[in-house]
Tab-separated table of C-alpha atoms in Angstrom:
chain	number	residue	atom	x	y	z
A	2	UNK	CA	-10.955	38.774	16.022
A	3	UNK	CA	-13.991	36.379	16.014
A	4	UNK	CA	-14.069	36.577	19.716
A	5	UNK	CA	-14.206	40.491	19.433
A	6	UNK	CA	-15.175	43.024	17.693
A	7	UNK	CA	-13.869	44.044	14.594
A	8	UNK	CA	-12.443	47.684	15.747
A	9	UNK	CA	-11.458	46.225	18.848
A	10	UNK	CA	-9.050	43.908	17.315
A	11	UNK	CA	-7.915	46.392	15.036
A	12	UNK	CA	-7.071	48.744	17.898
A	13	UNK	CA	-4.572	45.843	19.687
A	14	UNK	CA	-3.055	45.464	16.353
A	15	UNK	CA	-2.261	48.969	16.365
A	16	UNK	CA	-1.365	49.029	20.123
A	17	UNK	CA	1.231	46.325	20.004
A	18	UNK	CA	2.417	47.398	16.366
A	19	UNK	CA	3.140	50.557	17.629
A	20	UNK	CA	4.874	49.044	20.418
A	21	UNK	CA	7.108	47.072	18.381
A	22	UNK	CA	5.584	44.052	19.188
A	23	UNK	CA	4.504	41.073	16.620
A	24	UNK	CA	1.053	39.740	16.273
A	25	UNK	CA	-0.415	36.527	15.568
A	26	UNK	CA	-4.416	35.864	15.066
A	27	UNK	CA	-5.707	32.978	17.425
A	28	UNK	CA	-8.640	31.087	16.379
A	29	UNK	CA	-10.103	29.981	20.162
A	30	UNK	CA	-11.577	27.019	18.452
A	31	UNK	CA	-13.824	28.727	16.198
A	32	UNK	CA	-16.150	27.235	13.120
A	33	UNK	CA	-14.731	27.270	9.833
A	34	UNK	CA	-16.987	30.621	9.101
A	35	UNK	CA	-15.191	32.272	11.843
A	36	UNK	CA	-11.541	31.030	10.957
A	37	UNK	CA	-12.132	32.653	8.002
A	38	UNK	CA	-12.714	36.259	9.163
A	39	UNK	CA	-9.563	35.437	11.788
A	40	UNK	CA	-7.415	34.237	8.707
A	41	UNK	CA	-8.713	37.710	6.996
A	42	UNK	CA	-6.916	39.482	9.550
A	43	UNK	CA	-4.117	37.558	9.742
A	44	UNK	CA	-3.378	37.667	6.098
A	45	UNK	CA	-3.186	40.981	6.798
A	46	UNK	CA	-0.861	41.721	9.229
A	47	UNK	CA	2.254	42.860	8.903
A	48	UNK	CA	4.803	39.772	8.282
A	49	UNK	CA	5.642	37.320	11.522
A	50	UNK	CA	9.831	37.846	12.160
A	51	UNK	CA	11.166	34.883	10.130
A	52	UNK	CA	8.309	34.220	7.244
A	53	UNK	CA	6.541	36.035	4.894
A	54	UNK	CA	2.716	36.544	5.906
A	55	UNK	CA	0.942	36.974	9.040
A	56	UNK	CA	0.457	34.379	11.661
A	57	UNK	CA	-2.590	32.288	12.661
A	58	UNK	CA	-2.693	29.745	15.280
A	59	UNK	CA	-6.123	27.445	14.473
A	60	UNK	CA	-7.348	24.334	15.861
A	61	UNK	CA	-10.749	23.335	14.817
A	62	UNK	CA	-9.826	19.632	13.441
A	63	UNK	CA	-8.476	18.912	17.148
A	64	UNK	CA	-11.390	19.988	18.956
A	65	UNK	CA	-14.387	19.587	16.768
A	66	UNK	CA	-15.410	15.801	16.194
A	67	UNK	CA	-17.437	16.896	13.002
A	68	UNK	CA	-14.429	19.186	11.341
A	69	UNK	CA	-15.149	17.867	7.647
A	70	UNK	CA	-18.741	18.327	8.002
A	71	UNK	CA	-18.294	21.853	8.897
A	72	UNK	CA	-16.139	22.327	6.559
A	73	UNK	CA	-18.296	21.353	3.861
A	74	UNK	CA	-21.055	23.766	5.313
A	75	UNK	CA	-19.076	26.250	4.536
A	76	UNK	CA	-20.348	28.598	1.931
A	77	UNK	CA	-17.153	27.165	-0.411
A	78	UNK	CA	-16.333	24.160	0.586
A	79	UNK	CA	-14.019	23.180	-2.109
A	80	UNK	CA	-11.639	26.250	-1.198
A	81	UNK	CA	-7.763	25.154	-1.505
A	82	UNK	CA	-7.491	27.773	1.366
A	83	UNK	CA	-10.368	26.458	3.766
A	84	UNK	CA	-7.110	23.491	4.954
A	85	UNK	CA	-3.412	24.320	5.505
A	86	UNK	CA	-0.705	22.521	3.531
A	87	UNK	CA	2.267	21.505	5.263
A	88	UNK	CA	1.407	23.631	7.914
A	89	UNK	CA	0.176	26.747	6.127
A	90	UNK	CA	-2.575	28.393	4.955
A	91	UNK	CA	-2.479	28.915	0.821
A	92	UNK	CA	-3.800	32.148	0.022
A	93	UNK	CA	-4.432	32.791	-3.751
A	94	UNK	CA	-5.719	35.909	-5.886
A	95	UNK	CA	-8.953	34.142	-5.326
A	96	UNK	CA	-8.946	33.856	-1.739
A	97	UNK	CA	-8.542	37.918	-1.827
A	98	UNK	CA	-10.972	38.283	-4.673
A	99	UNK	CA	-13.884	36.629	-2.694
A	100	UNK	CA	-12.367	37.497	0.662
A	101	UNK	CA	-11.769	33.922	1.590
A	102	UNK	CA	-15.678	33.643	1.523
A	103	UNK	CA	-16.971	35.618	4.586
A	104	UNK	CA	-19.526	37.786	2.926
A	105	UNK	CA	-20.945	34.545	1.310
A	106	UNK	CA	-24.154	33.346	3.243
A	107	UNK	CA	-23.744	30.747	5.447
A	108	UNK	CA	-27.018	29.008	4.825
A	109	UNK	CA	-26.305	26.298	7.497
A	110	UNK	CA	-27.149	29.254	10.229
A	111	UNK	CA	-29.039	31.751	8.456
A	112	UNK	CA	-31.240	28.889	8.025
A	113	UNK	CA	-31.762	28.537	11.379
A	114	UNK	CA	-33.326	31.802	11.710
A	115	UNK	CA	-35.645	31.329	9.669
């Protein structure tokens, strides 16, 4: 989804749902701000055939250098749900409460508009 628009993504989920088809959310190597609107989406989808949630496939730690720094750029960088344990993301009332973050301000890049 972070590599498209919002309605366009939500259009190919309901393409391939309709067509029976099961849908995982692919990060692309995105910024921890942007696996968080992917993981959004994912969380949402209907459950992966053999577990219980939605599926994500992310990558940032293997292909950014600086992983923990942008992690703790993120607008919560504490979050229990900003790293997967034992291979999955966590995803608590408070996760959906602040919507894993993504309406927060990212100050690191709103600061360099300004």
């Amino acid at each position: 989804p972070a590599g498209k628009t919002l309605s366009m993504s939500f259009e190919t989920i309901q393409a391939a749902t309709d067509a029976g088809a099961a849908c995982i959310v692919a990060d692309n190597t995105c910024v921890p701000v942007l696996v968080e609107w992917n993981k959004n989406v994912a969380a949402r989808l209907p459950g992966f055939p053999g577990i219980k949630g939605g599926m994500m496939e992310s990558n940032g730690p293997e292909n950014y250098g600086d992983w923990l720094r942008l992690l703790s750029e993120f607008p919560i960088p504490n979050a229990s749900w900003l790293s997967p344990q034992d291979g999955a993301y966590v995803l608590d009332e408070t996760y959906y409460a602040l919507s894993g973050g993504i309406f927060q301000e990212p100050s690191v890049y709103t600061n360099l508009l300004r």
